mmCIF file with all atom_site columns, C-alpha atoms in Angstrom:
data_model
loop_
_atom_site.group_PDB
_atom_site.id
_atom_site.type_symbol
_atom_site.label_atom_id
_atom_site.label_alt_id
_atom_site.label_comp_id
_atom_site.label_asym_id
_atom_site.label_entity_id
_atom_site.label_seq_id
_atom_site.pdbx_PDB_ins_code
_atom_site.Cartn_x
_atom_site.Cartn_y
_atom_site.Cartn_z
_atom_site.occupancy
_atom_site.B_iso_or_equiv
_atom_site.pdbx_formal_charge
_atom_site.auth_seq_id
_atom_site.auth_comp_id
_atom_site.auth_asym_id
_atom_site.auth_atom_id
_atom_site.pdbx_PDB_model_num
ATOM 1   C CA . MET Q 1 1   ? -26.954 6.684  -27.930 1.00 0.00 ? 746 MET Q CA 1
ATOM 2   C CA . PHE Q 1 2   ? -26.703 7.384  -24.205 1.00 0.00 ? 747 PHE Q CA 1
ATOM 3   C CA . THR Q 1 3   ? -24.375 10.351 -23.766 1.00 0.00 ? 748 THR Q CA 1
ATOM 4   C CA . TYR Q 1 4   ? -23.247 12.696 -21.044 1.00 0.00 ? 749 TYR Q CA 1
ATOM 5   C CA . LYS Q 1 5   ? -22.375 16.120 -22.432 1.00 0.00 ? 750 LYS Q CA 1
ATOM 6   C CA . ILE Q 1 6   ? -19.459 17.791 -20.655 1.00 0.00 ? 751 ILE Q CA 1
ATOM 7   C CA . ASP Q 1 7   ? -19.173 20.900 -22.812 1.00 0.00 ? 752 ASP Q CA 1
ATOM 8   C CA . SER Q 1 8   ? -19.695 21.988 -26.424 1.00 0.00 ? 753 SER Q CA 1
ATOM 9   C CA . GLU Q 1 9   ? -16.854 19.714 -27.632 1.00 0.00 ? 754 GLU Q CA 1
ATOM 10  C CA . VAL Q 1 10  ? -16.535 16.758 -25.245 1.00 0.00 ? 755 VAL Q CA 1
ATOM 11  C CA . SER Q 1 11  ? -19.104 14.095 -24.353 1.00 0.00 ? 756 SER Q CA 1
ATOM 12  C CA . LEU Q 1 12  ? -18.999 10.606 -22.873 1.00 0.00 ? 757 LEU Q CA 1
ATOM 13  C CA . ALA Q 1 13  ? -21.129 7.823  -24.322 1.00 0.00 ? 758 ALA Q CA 1
ATOM 14  C CA . LEU Q 1 14  ? -21.889 4.233  -23.494 1.00 0.00 ? 759 LEU Q CA 1
ATOM 15  C CA . PRO Q 1 15  ? -20.178 2.137  -26.164 1.00 0.00 ? 760 PRO Q CA 1
ATOM 16  C CA . ARG Q 1 16  ? -22.123 0.643  -29.038 1.00 0.00 ? 761 ARG Q CA 1
ATOM 17  C CA . PRO Q 1 17  ? -19.970 -2.396 -29.899 1.00 0.00 ? 762 PRO Q CA 1
ATOM 18  C CA . LYS Q 1 18  ? -21.049 -2.859 -33.519 1.00 0.00 ? 763 LYS Q CA 1
ATOM 19  C CA . ILE Q 1 19  ? -20.786 0.865  -34.294 1.00 0.00 ? 764 ILE Q CA 1
ATOM 20  C CA . ASP Q 1 20  ? -17.854 2.011  -32.122 1.00 0.00 ? 765 ASP Q CA 1
ATOM 21  C CA . ALA Q 1 21  ? -15.488 -0.964 -32.523 1.00 0.00 ? 766 ALA Q CA 1
ATOM 22  C CA . ALA Q 1 22  ? -14.132 0.046  -35.941 1.00 0.00 ? 767 ALA Q CA 1
ATOM 23  C CA . PRO Q 1 23  ? -13.316 3.703  -35.166 1.00 0.00 ? 768 PRO Q CA 1
ATOM 24  C CA . LEU Q 1 24  ? -11.852 2.847  -31.760 1.00 0.00 ? 769 LEU Q CA 1
ATOM 25  C CA . PHE Q 1 25  ? -9.741  0.034  -33.223 1.00 0.00 ? 770 PHE Q CA 1
ATOM 26  C CA . GLN Q 1 26  ? -8.467  2.450  -35.895 1.00 0.00 ? 771 GLN Q CA 1
ATOM 27  C CA . ILE Q 1 27  ? -7.424  4.942  -33.197 1.00 0.00 ? 772 ILE Q CA 1
ATOM 28  C CA . ILE Q 1 28  ? -5.642  2.192  -31.257 1.00 0.00 ? 773 ILE Q CA 1
ATOM 29  C CA . LYS Q 1 29  ? -3.889  1.106  -34.452 1.00 0.00 ? 774 LYS Q CA 1
ATOM 30  C CA . GLU Q 1 30  ? -2.810  4.674  -35.315 1.00 0.00 ? 775 GLU Q CA 1
ATOM 31  C CA . SER Q 1 31  ? -1.661  5.354  -31.724 1.00 0.00 ? 776 SER Q CA 1
ATOM 32  C CA . HIS Q 1 32  ? -0.189  1.902  -31.088 1.00 0.00 ? 777 HIS Q CA 1
ATOM 33  C CA . GLU Q 1 33  ? 3.392   3.034  -30.412 1.00 0.00 ? 778 GLU Q CA 1
ATOM 34  C CA . GLU Q 1 34  ? 2.394   5.631  -27.825 1.00 0.00 ? 779 GLU Q CA 1
ATOM 35  C CA . LEU Q 1 35  ? -0.386  3.623  -26.159 1.00 0.00 ? 780 LEU Q CA 1
ATOM 36  C CA . GLN Q 1 36  ? 1.482   0.324  -25.773 1.00 0.00 ? 781 GLN Q CA 1
ATOM 37  C CA . VAL Q 1 37  ? 4.050   1.957  -23.484 1.00 0.00 ? 782 VAL Q CA 1
ATOM 38  C CA . TRP Q 1 38  ? 1.424   2.577  -20.769 1.00 0.00 ? 783 TRP Q CA 1
ATOM 39  C CA . LEU Q 1 39  ? -1.381  0.128  -21.574 1.00 0.00 ? 784 LEU Q CA 1
ATOM 40  C CA . PRO Q 1 40  ? -0.525  -3.593 -21.430 1.00 0.00 ? 785 PRO Q CA 1
ATOM 41  C CA . TRP Q 1 41  ? -3.673  -4.615 -23.323 1.00 0.00 ? 786 TRP Q CA 1
ATOM 42  C CA . VAL Q 1 42  ? -2.785  -2.740 -26.536 1.00 0.00 ? 787 VAL Q CA 1
ATOM 43  C CA . PRO Q 1 43  ? -0.751  -5.553 -28.202 1.00 0.00 ? 788 PRO Q CA 1
ATOM 44  C CA . SER Q 1 44  ? -3.644  -7.994 -27.720 1.00 0.00 ? 789 SER Q CA 1
ATOM 45  C CA . MET Q 1 45  ? -6.062  -5.709 -29.614 1.00 0.00 ? 790 MET Q CA 1
ATOM 46  C CA . LYS Q 1 46  ? -5.433  -7.137 -33.105 1.00 0.00 ? 791 LYS Q CA 1
ATOM 47  C CA . SER Q 1 47  ? -8.752  -6.699 -34.906 1.00 0.00 ? 792 SER Q CA 1
ATOM 48  C CA . ILE Q 1 48  ? -12.058 -4.871 -34.983 1.00 0.00 ? 793 ILE Q CA 1
ATOM 49  C CA . GLU Q 1 49  ? -13.612 -8.076 -33.652 1.00 0.00 ? 794 GLU Q CA 1
ATOM 50  C CA . ASP Q 1 50  ? -11.293 -7.946 -30.598 1.00 0.00 ? 795 ASP Q CA 1
ATOM 51  C CA . GLU Q 1 51  ? -12.483 -4.405 -29.889 1.00 0.00 ? 796 GLU Q CA 1
ATOM 52  C CA . GLU Q 1 52  ? -16.123 -5.377 -30.426 1.00 0.00 ? 797 GLU Q CA 1
ATOM 53  C CA . THR Q 1 53  ? -15.736 -8.269 -27.970 1.00 0.00 ? 798 THR Q CA 1
ATOM 54  C CA . PHE Q 1 54  ? -14.121 -5.945 -25.440 1.00 0.00 ? 799 PHE Q CA 1
ATOM 55  C CA . LEU Q 1 55  ? -16.908 -3.370 -25.769 1.00 0.00 ? 800 LEU Q CA 1
ATOM 56  C CA . GLY Q 1 56  ? -19.550 -6.068 -25.361 1.00 0.00 ? 801 GLY Q CA 1
ATOM 57  C CA . GLY Q 1 57  ? -17.811 -7.224 -22.189 1.00 0.00 ? 802 GLY Q CA 1
ATOM 58  C CA . VAL Q 1 58  ? -17.686 -3.764 -20.665 1.00 0.00 ? 803 VAL Q CA 1
ATOM 59  C CA . LEU Q 1 59  ? -21.401 -3.330 -21.318 1.00 0.00 ? 804 LEU Q CA 1
ATOM 60  C CA . LYS Q 1 60  ? -22.038 -6.562 -19.395 1.00 0.00 ? 805 LYS Q CA 1
ATOM 61  C CA . ASN Q 1 61  ? -19.891 -5.238 -16.537 1.00 0.00 ? 806 ASN Q CA 1
ATOM 62  C CA . PHE Q 1 62  ? -21.890 -1.996 -16.631 1.00 0.00 ? 807 PHE Q CA 1
ATOM 63  C CA . GLY Q 1 63  ? -25.133 -3.988 -16.445 1.00 0.00 ? 808 GLY Q CA 1
ATOM 64  C CA . ASN Q 1 64  ? -23.746 -5.887 -13.444 1.00 0.00 ? 809 ASN Q CA 1
ATOM 65  C CA . GLU Q 1 65  ? -22.623 -2.607 -11.806 1.00 0.00 ? 810 GLU Q CA 1
ATOM 66  C CA . ARG Q 1 66  ? -18.949 -3.661 -11.833 1.00 0.00 ? 811 ARG Q CA 1
ATOM 67  C CA . SER Q 1 67  ? -17.588 -0.823 -13.978 1.00 0.00 ? 812 SER Q CA 1
ATOM 68  C CA . LEU Q 1 68  ? -18.520 2.067  -16.246 1.00 0.00 ? 813 LEU Q CA 1
ATOM 69  C CA . ASN Q 1 69  ? -16.630 2.359  -19.534 1.00 0.00 ? 814 ASN Q CA 1
ATOM 70  C CA . THR Q 1 70  ? -17.441 5.224  -21.866 1.00 0.00 ? 815 THR Q CA 1
ATOM 71  C CA . VAL Q 1 71  ? -16.296 6.384  -25.263 1.00 0.00 ? 816 VAL Q CA 1
ATOM 72  C CA . ILE Q 1 72  ? -14.808 9.870  -25.256 1.00 0.00 ? 817 ILE Q CA 1
ATOM 73  C CA . LEU Q 1 73  ? -16.384 11.895 -28.048 1.00 0.00 ? 818 LEU Q CA 1
ATOM 74  C CA . TYR Q 1 74  ? -14.658 15.049 -29.280 1.00 0.00 ? 819 TYR Q CA 1
ATOM 75  C CA . ARG Q 1 75  ? -16.872 17.060 -31.592 1.00 0.00 ? 820 ARG Q CA 1
ATOM 76  C CA . ASP Q 1 76  ? -19.117 13.966 -31.842 1.00 0.00 ? 821 ASP Q CA 1
ATOM 77  C CA . THR Q 1 77  ? -16.248 11.693 -33.000 1.00 0.00 ? 822 THR Q CA 1
ATOM 78  C CA . PRO Q 1 78  ? -14.748 8.857  -30.902 1.00 0.00 ? 823 PRO Q CA 1
ATOM 79  C CA . VAL Q 1 79  ? -11.209 9.760  -29.777 1.00 0.00 ? 824 VAL Q CA 1
ATOM 80  C CA . GLY Q 1 80  ? -10.584 7.392  -26.838 1.00 0.00 ? 825 GLY Q CA 1
ATOM 81  C CA . MET Q 1 81  ? -12.150 5.885  -23.743 1.00 0.00 ? 826 MET Q CA 1
ATOM 82  C CA . ILE Q 1 82  ? -12.456 6.660  -20.049 1.00 0.00 ? 827 ILE Q CA 1
ATOM 83  C CA . SER Q 1 83  ? -13.805 4.404  -17.335 1.00 0.00 ? 828 SER Q CA 1
ATOM 84  C CA . PHE Q 1 84  ? -14.397 3.596  -13.746 1.00 0.00 ? 829 PHE Q CA 1
ATOM 85  C CA . ASN Q 1 85  ? -12.424 0.363  -13.982 1.00 0.00 ? 830 ASN Q CA 1
ATOM 86  C CA . LYS Q 1 86  ? -14.099 -1.092 -10.936 1.00 0.00 ? 831 LYS Q CA 1
ATOM 87  C CA . PHE Q 1 87  ? -16.368 0.034  -8.152  1.00 0.00 ? 832 PHE Q CA 1
ATOM 88  C CA . ASN Q 1 88  ? -15.398 -0.709 -4.561  1.00 0.00 ? 833 ASN Q CA 1
ATOM 89  C CA . THR Q 1 89  ? -18.855 -0.536 -3.008  1.00 0.00 ? 834 THR Q CA 1
ATOM 90  C CA . THR Q 1 90  ? -17.601 -1.328 0.503   1.00 0.00 ? 835 THR Q CA 1
ATOM 91  C CA . ASN Q 1 91  ? -15.410 1.777  0.569   1.00 0.00 ? 836 ASN Q CA 1
ATOM 92  C CA . GLN Q 1 92  ? -17.515 3.840  -1.882  1.00 0.00 ? 837 GLN Q CA 1
ATOM 93  C CA . CYS Q 1 93  ? -14.614 4.465  -4.244  1.00 0.00 ? 838 CYS Q CA 1
ATOM 94  C CA . ALA Q 1 94  ? -13.666 3.871  -7.848  1.00 0.00 ? 839 ALA Q CA 1
ATOM 95  C CA . ASP Q 1 95  ? -10.575 4.276  -9.986  1.00 0.00 ? 840 ASP Q CA 1
ATOM 96  C CA . ILE Q 1 96  ? -10.468 6.054  -13.331 1.00 0.00 ? 841 ILE Q CA 1
ATOM 97  C CA . GLY Q 1 97  ? -8.581  4.774  -16.352 1.00 0.00 ? 842 GLY Q CA 1
ATOM 98  C CA . TYR Q 1 98  ? -8.338  6.480  -19.730 1.00 0.00 ? 843 TYR Q CA 1
ATOM 99  C CA . TRP Q 1 99  ? -6.639  6.540  -23.096 1.00 0.00 ? 844 TRP Q CA 1
ATOM 100 C CA . LEU Q 1 100 ? -6.730  9.000  -25.963 1.00 0.00 ? 845 LEU Q CA 1
ATOM 101 C CA . GLY Q 1 101 ? -5.701  8.798  -29.597 1.00 0.00 ? 846 GLY Q CA 1
ATOM 102 C CA . THR Q 1 102 ? -2.325  10.454 -30.141 1.00 0.00 ? 847 THR Q CA 1
ATOM 103 C CA . LYS Q 1 103 ? -3.539  13.037 -32.649 1.00 0.00 ? 848 LYS Q CA 1
ATOM 104 C CA . HIS Q 1 104 ? -5.985  14.423 -30.065 1.00 0.00 ? 849 HIS Q CA 1
ATOM 105 C CA . VAL Q 1 105 ? -3.465  14.938 -27.253 1.00 0.00 ? 850 VAL Q CA 1
ATOM 106 C CA . GLY Q 1 106 ? -3.017  18.529 -26.142 1.00 0.00 ? 851 GLY Q CA 1
ATOM 107 C CA . ASN Q 1 107 ? -6.618  19.706 -26.464 1.00 0.00 ? 852 ASN Q CA 1
ATOM 108 C CA . GLY Q 1 108 ? -7.589  19.221 -22.803 1.00 0.00 ? 853 GLY Q CA 1
ATOM 109 C CA . ILE Q 1 109 ? -9.904  16.376 -23.760 1.00 0.00 ? 854 ILE Q CA 1
ATOM 110 C CA . VAL Q 1 110 ? -8.861  13.913 -21.062 1.00 0.00 ? 855 VAL Q CA 1
ATOM 111 C CA . HIS Q 1 111 ? -8.891  16.596 -18.392 1.00 0.00 ? 856 HIS Q CA 1
ATOM 112 C CA . ARG Q 1 112 ? -12.482 17.443 -19.318 1.00 0.00 ? 857 ARG Q CA 1
ATOM 113 C CA . ALA Q 1 113 ? -13.423 13.751 -19.497 1.00 0.00 ? 858 ALA Q CA 1
ATOM 114 C CA . VAL Q 1 114 ? -11.997 13.189 -15.997 1.00 0.00 ? 859 VAL Q CA 1
ATOM 115 C CA . ALA Q 1 115 ? -14.036 16.147 -14.730 1.00 0.00 ? 860 ALA Q CA 1
ATOM 116 C CA . GLY Q 1 116 ? -17.139 14.595 -16.294 1.00 0.00 ? 861 GLY Q CA 1
ATOM 117 C CA . MET Q 1 117 ? -16.451 11.211 -14.726 1.00 0.00 ? 862 MET Q CA 1
ATOM 118 C CA . CYS Q 1 118 ? -16.007 12.882 -11.337 1.00 0.00 ? 863 CYS Q CA 1
ATOM 119 C CA . THR Q 1 119 ? -19.414 14.536 -11.686 1.00 0.00 ? 864 THR Q CA 1
ATOM 120 C CA . ILE Q 1 120 ? -20.981 11.203 -12.641 1.00 0.00 ? 865 ILE Q CA 1
ATOM 121 C CA . GLY Q 1 121 ? -19.200 9.359  -9.829  1.00 0.00 ? 866 GLY Q CA 1
ATOM 122 C CA . PHE Q 1 122 ? -19.972 11.802 -7.065  1.00 0.00 ? 867 PHE Q CA 1
ATOM 123 C CA . THR Q 1 123 ? -23.552 12.614 -8.088  1.00 0.00 ? 868 THR Q CA 1
ATOM 124 C CA . ASP Q 1 124 ? -24.930 9.478  -9.788  1.00 0.00 ? 869 ASP Q CA 1
ATOM 125 C CA . TYR Q 1 125 ? -22.947 6.739  -8.037  1.00 0.00 ? 870 TYR Q CA 1
ATOM 126 C CA . ASP Q 1 126 ? -22.613 8.327  -4.576  1.00 0.00 ? 871 ASP Q CA 1
ATOM 127 C CA . ILE Q 1 127 ? -18.864 7.673  -4.568  1.00 0.00 ? 872 ILE Q CA 1
ATOM 128 C CA . HIS Q 1 128 ? -16.820 9.081  -1.691  1.00 0.00 ? 873 HIS Q CA 1
ATOM 129 C CA . LYS Q 1 129 ? -13.366 8.890  -3.330  1.00 0.00 ? 874 LYS Q CA 1
ATOM 130 C CA . ILE Q 1 130 ? -12.091 8.619  -6.901  1.00 0.00 ? 875 ILE Q CA 1
ATOM 131 C CA . GLU Q 1 131 ? -8.544  7.497  -7.632  1.00 0.00 ? 876 GLU Q CA 1
ATOM 132 C CA . ILE Q 1 132 ? -6.209  7.708  -10.603 1.00 0.00 ? 877 ILE Q CA 1
ATOM 133 C CA . HIS Q 1 133 ? -3.225  5.358  -10.718 1.00 0.00 ? 878 HIS Q CA 1
ATOM 134 C CA . ALA Q 1 134 ? -0.396  6.312  -13.067 1.00 0.00 ? 879 ALA Q CA 1
ATOM 135 C CA . ALA Q 1 135 ? 3.118   5.034  -13.629 1.00 0.00 ? 880 ALA Q CA 1
ATOM 136 C CA . VAL Q 1 136 ? 5.548   7.584  -12.211 1.00 0.00 ? 881 VAL Q CA 1
ATOM 137 C CA . GLU Q 1 137 ? 7.115   8.053  -15.667 1.00 0.00 ? 882 GLU Q CA 1
ATOM 138 C CA . ASN Q 1 138 ? 3.742   8.675  -17.346 1.00 0.00 ? 883 ASN Q CA 1
ATOM 139 C CA . VAL Q 1 139 ? 4.062   12.451 -17.237 1.00 0.00 ? 884 VAL Q CA 1
ATOM 140 C CA . ARG Q 1 140 ? 0.866   13.192 -19.184 1.00 0.00 ? 885 ARG Q CA 1
ATOM 141 C CA . SER Q 1 141 ? -1.339  11.001 -17.007 1.00 0.00 ? 886 SER Q CA 1
ATOM 142 C CA . ASN Q 1 142 ? 0.115   12.446 -13.816 1.00 0.00 ? 887 ASN Q CA 1
ATOM 143 C CA . GLN Q 1 143 ? -0.468  15.969 -15.188 1.00 0.00 ? 888 GLN Q CA 1
ATOM 144 C CA . VAL Q 1 144 ? -4.111  15.122 -15.904 1.00 0.00 ? 889 VAL Q CA 1
ATOM 145 C CA . ALA Q 1 145 ? -4.616  14.043 -12.289 1.00 0.00 ? 890 ALA Q CA 1
ATOM 146 C CA . LYS Q 1 146 ? -2.878  17.121 -10.922 1.00 0.00 ? 891 LYS Q CA 1
ATOM 147 C CA . LYS Q 1 147 ? -4.758  19.532 -13.234 1.00 0.00 ? 892 LYS Q CA 1
ATOM 148 C CA . ALA Q 1 148 ? -8.068  17.885 -12.275 1.00 0.00 ? 893 ALA Q CA 1
ATOM 149 C CA . GLY Q 1 149 ? -7.426  18.722 -8.620  1.00 0.00 ? 894 GLY Q CA 1
ATOM 150 C CA . PHE Q 1 150 ? -6.478  15.246 -7.431  1.00 0.00 ? 895 PHE Q CA 1
ATOM 151 C CA . HIS Q 1 151 ? -4.186  14.893 -4.405  1.00 0.00 ? 896 HIS Q CA 1
ATOM 152 C CA . LEU Q 1 152 ? -1.005  12.821 -4.718  1.00 0.00 ? 897 LEU Q CA 1
ATOM 153 C CA . ASP Q 1 153 ? -1.487  10.236 -1.969  1.00 0.00 ? 898 ASP Q CA 1
ATOM 154 C CA . GLY Q 1 154 ? 1.757   8.405  -2.495  1.00 0.00 ? 899 GLY Q CA 1
ATOM 155 C CA . LEU Q 1 155 ? 3.753   5.933  -4.480  1.00 0.00 ? 900 LEU Q CA 1
ATOM 156 C CA . LEU Q 1 156 ? 3.256   2.173  -4.743  1.00 0.00 ? 901 LEU Q CA 1
ATOM 157 C CA . ARG Q 1 157 ? 6.538   0.454  -5.513  1.00 0.00 ? 902 ARG Q CA 1
ATOM 158 C CA . ALA Q 1 158 ? 6.677   -1.862 -8.534  1.00 0.00 ? 903 ALA Q CA 1
ATOM 159 C CA . ASN Q 1 159 ? 2.864   -1.884 -8.684  1.00 0.00 ? 904 ASN Q CA 1
ATOM 160 C CA . GLU Q 1 160 ? 2.241   -1.632 -12.412 1.00 0.00 ? 905 GLU Q CA 1
ATOM 161 C CA . LEU Q 1 161 ? 3.416   -4.275 -14.890 1.00 0.00 ? 906 LEU Q CA 1
ATOM 162 C CA . LEU Q 1 162 ? 4.031   -2.691 -18.286 1.00 0.00 ? 907 LEU Q CA 1
ATOM 163 C CA . ALA Q 1 163 ? 5.655   -4.064 -21.448 1.00 0.00 ? 908 ALA Q CA 1
ATOM 164 C CA . ASP Q 1 164 ? 9.175   -3.359 -20.177 1.00 0.00 ? 909 ASP Q CA 1
ATOM 165 C CA . GLY Q 1 165 ? 8.653   -4.597 -16.602 1.00 0.00 ? 910 GLY Q CA 1
ATOM 166 C CA . PHE Q 1 166 ? 7.347   -3.332 -13.285 1.00 0.00 ? 911 PHE Q CA 1
ATOM 167 C CA . HIS Q 1 167 ? 6.979   0.400  -12.646 1.00 0.00 ? 912 HIS Q CA 1
ATOM 168 C CA . ASP Q 1 168 ? 6.354   2.444  -9.538  1.00 0.00 ? 913 ASP Q CA 1
ATOM 169 C CA . GLU Q 1 169 ? 2.865   3.925  -9.566  1.00 0.00 ? 914 GLU Q CA 1
ATOM 170 C CA . ASN Q 1 170 ? 1.546   7.235  -8.254  1.00 0.00 ? 915 ASN Q CA 1
ATOM 171 C CA . VAL Q 1 171 ? -1.828  7.100  -6.552  1.00 0.00 ? 916 VAL Q CA 1
ATOM 172 C CA . TRP Q 1 172 ? -3.927  10.248 -6.834  1.00 0.00 ? 917 TRP Q CA 1
ATOM 173 C CA . SER Q 1 173 ? -7.295  10.784 -5.146  1.00 0.00 ? 918 SER Q CA 1
ATOM 174 C CA . LEU Q 1 174 ? -10.149 13.239 -5.062  1.00 0.00 ? 919 LEU Q CA 1
ATOM 175 C CA . LEU Q 1 175 ? -12.676 13.184 -2.233  1.00 0.00 ? 920 LEU Q CA 1
ATOM 176 C CA . ARG Q 1 176 ? -16.272 14.232 -2.725  1.00 0.00 ? 921 ARG Q CA 1
ATOM 177 C CA . GLU Q 1 177 ? -15.915 17.159 -0.296  1.00 0.00 ? 922 GLU Q CA 1
ATOM 178 C CA . GLU Q 1 178 ? -12.875 18.430 -2.239  1.00 0.00 ? 923 GLU Q CA 1
ATOM 179 C CA . TRP Q 1 179 ? -14.761 18.130 -5.535  1.00 0.00 ? 924 TRP Q CA 1
ATOM 180 C CA . GLU Q 1 180 ? -17.741 20.011 -4.063  1.00 0.00 ? 925 GLU Q CA 1
ATOM 181 C CA . LYS Q 1 181 ? -15.477 22.983 -3.228  1.00 0.00 ? 926 LYS Q CA 1
ATOM 182 C CA . HIS Q 1 182 ? -14.377 23.407 -6.871  1.00 0.00 ? 927 HIS Q CA 1
#
């Protein structure tokens, strides 16, 4: 398994579709109510096979340098995922997306995973700017961005389509020179 160790508890790993699909699907199933509010893809994830297909697709995108999706491991157990959803090579930037199983919320896992992705992005991918987009009402996601040192750039009106309609979206960013000062 290809992993990036952040600290003694949290690591990021490239997904292994046949191995990781079942535990990740179980987490999605257990956290369905909380995740579906903020993640439009959750209702379409109906089986382990759906998750395996998704993981296979993200590995292809990784191979084509379109994105980087990783499994968040907490004490060597899958608990969610974090990704650079897409790379904008022209502007040397990428945006981070993440989700975490409900029973693992409150342990600082996502904050540490974001810090790890920033290190990977700025050092391995030579990114200039990393963004996090979060619905204004998604308090936890906005707190992650703020705690990770991201700057609130502004608000995009009706920019995120969720299950209950369009939501305004905060755009947070971290520049390489800001990250280097931490």
